[in-house]
CSV table of C-alpha atoms and ligand atoms in Angstrom, one decimal:
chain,number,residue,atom,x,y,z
A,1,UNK,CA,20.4,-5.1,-14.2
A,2,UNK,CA,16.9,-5.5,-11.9
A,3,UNK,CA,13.7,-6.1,-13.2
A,4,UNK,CA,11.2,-3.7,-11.6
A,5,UNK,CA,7.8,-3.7,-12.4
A,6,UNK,CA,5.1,-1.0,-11.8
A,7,UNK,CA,1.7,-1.9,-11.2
A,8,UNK,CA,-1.3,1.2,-11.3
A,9,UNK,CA,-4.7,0.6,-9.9
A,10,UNK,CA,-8.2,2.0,-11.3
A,11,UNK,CA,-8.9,5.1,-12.7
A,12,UNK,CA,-5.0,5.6,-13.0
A,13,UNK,CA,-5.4,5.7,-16.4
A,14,UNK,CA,-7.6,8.8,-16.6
A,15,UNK,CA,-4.9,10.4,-15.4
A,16,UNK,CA,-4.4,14.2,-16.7
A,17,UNK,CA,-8.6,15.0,-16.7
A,18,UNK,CA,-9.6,13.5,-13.3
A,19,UNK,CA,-9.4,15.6,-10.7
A,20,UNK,CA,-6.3,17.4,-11.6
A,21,UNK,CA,-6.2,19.3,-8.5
A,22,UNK,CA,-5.9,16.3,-6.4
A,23,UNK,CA,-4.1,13.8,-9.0
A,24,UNK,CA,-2.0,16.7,-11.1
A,25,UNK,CA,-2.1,17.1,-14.7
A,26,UNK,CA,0.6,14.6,-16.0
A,27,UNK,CA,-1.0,11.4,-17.9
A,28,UNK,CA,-0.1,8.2,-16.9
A,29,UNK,CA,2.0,7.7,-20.2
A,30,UNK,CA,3.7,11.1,-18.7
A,31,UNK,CA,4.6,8.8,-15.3
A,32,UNK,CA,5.7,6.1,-17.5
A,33,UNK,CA,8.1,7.9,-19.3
A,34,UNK,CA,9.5,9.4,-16.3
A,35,UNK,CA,9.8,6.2,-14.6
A,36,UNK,CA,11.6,4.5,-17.7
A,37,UNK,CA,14.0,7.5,-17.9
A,38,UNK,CA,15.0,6.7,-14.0
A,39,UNK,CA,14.9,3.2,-13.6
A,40,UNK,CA,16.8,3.4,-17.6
A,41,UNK,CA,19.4,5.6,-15.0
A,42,UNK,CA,20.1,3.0,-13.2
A,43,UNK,CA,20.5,0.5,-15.8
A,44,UNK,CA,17.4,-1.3,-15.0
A,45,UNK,CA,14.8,-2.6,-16.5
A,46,UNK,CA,11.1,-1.7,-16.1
A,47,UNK,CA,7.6,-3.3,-16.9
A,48,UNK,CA,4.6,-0.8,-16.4
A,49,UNK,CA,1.6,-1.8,-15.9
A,50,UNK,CA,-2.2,-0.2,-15.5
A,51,UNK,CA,-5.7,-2.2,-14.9
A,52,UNK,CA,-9.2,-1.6,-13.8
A,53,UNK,CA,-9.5,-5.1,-13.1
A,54,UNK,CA,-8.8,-6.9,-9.9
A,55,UNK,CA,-8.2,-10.4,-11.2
A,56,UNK,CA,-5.8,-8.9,-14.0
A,57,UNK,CA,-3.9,-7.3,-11.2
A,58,UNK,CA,-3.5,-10.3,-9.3
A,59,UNK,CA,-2.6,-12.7,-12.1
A,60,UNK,CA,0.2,-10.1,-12.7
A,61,UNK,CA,1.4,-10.1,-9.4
A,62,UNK,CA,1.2,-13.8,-9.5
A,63,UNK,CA,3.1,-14.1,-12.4
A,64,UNK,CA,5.6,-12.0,-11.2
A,65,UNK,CA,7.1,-14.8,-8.5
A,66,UNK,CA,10.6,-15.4,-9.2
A,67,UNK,CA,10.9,-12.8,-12.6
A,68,UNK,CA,10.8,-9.8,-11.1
A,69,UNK,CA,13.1,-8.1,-8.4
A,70,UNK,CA,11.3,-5.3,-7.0
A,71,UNK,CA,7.5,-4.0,-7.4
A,72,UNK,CA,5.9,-0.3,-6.7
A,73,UNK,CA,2.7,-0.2,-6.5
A,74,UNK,CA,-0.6,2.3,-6.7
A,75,UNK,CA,-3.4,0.1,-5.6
A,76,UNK,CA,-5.4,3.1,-6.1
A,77,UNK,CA,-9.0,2.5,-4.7
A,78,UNK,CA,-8.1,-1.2,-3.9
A,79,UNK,CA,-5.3,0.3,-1.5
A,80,UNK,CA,-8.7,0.3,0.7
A,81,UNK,CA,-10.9,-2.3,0.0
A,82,UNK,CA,-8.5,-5.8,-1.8
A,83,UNK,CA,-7.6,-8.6,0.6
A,84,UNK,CA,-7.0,-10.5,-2.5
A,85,UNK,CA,-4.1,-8.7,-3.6
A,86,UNK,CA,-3.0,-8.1,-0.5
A,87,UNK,CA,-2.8,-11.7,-0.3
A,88,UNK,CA,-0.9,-11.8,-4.0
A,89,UNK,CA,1.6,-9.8,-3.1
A,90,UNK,CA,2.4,-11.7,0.2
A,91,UNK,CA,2.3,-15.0,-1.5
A,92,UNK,CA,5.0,-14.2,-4.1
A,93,UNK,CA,7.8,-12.5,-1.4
A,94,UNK,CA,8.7,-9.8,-3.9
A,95,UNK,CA,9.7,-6.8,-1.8
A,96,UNK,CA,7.4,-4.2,-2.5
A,97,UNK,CA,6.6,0.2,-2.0
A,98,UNK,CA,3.7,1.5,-1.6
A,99,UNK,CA,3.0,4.3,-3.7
A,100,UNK,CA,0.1,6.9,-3.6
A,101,UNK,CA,0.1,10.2,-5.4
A,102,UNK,CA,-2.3,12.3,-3.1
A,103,UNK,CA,-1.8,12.7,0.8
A,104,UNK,CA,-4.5,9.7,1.5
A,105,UNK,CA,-4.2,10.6,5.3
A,106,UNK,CA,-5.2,14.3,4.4
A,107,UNK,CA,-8.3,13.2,2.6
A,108,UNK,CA,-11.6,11.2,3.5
A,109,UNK,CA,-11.7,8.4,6.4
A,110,UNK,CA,-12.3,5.8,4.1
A,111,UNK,CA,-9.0,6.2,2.1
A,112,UNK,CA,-7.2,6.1,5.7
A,113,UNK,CA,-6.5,1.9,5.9
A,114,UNK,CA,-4.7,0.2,3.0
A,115,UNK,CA,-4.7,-3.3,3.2
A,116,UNK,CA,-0.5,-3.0,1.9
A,117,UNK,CA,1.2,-0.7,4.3
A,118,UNK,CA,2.3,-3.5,6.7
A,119,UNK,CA,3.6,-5.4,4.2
A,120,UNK,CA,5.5,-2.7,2.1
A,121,UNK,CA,9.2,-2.2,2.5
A,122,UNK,CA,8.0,1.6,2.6
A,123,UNK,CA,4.8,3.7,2.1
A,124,UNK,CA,5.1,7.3,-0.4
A,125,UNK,CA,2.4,9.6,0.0
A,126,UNK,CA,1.1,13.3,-0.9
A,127,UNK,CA,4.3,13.8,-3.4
A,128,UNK,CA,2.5,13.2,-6.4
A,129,UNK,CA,4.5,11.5,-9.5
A,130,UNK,CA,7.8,12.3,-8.1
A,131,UNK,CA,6.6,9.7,-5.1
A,132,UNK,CA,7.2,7.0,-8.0
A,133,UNK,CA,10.7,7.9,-9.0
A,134,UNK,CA,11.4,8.4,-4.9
A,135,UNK,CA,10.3,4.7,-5.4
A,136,UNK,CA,12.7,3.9,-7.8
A,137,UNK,CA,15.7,5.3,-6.4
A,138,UNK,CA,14.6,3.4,-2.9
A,139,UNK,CA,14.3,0.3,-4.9
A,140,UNK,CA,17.6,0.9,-6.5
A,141,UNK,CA,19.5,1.4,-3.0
A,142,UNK,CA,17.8,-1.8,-1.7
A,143,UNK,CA,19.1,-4.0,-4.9
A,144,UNK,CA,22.6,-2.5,-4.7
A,145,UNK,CA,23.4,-3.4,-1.0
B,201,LIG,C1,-4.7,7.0,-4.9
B,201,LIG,C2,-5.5,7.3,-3.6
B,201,LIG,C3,-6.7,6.4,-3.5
B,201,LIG,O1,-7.4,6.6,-2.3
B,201,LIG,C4,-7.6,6.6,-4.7
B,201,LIG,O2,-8.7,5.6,-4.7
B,201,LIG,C5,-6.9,6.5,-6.0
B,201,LIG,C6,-5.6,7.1,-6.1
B,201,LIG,C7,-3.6,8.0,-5.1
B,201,LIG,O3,-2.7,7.8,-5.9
B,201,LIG,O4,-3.6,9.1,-4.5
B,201,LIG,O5,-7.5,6.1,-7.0
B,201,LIG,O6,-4.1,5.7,-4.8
């Protein structure tokens, strides 16, 4: 059994009312219990996580060093702007996917760069919630070889 962990950026948790035709109409809590039910599949265990907050973020991702096997991540609007958890995620060598629930390349220039791609095993974009369970089954195949 892995321990995966799921971190969610800002806003994530207004899931469900904002901008349903970009972000879809499930709630975050919907995403969670999909993600449970599939990494649960598996027979691992899973640690979901939301913030608003940049330092909380980090001192997650900090904590995570040496706990946790494998992280997906929706940086959300600090996919474009957050050296520092760029820099958090580097630091504790926890492989890592990218994870992004509209097609960021298909949308405004600004939302084109994220400071995480280079270091992510692998980036899912444009697929909406499924991208996250894509995650999961990626992760799963990487922990089982
Ligand atoms: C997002 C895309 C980001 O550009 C945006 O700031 C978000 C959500 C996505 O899941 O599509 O908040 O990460």
């Amino acid at each position: 059994m892995a321990k995966l962990l799921i971190i969610n950026g800002p806003n994530l948790n207004m899931l469900g009312t904002r901008e349903p035709d970009i972000y879809g109409h499930e709630t975050l809590l919907d995403i969670e219990n999909s993600c449970i039910t599939k990494a649960s599949s598996f027979g691992h265990n899973l640690e979901f996580i939301q913030s608003n907050s940049e330092s909380d973020l980090i001192n997650k991702i900090q904590q995570s060093r040496g706990l946790v096997d494998y992280i997906v991540i929706n940086p959300a609007a600090f996919t474009h702007t957050s050296v520092a958890i760029r820099d958090a995620l580097s630091a504790i060598e926890v492989p890592f996917i990218e994870v992004h629930l509209s097609n960021v390349f298909a949308r405004e220039a600004f939302r084109h760069h994220s400071y995480f791609s280079d270091l992510a095993q692998g980036v899912i974009c444009g697929l909406g919630s499924q991208g996250y369970l894509f995650a999961i089954e990626a992760a799963h195949k990487f922990l089982s070889e």
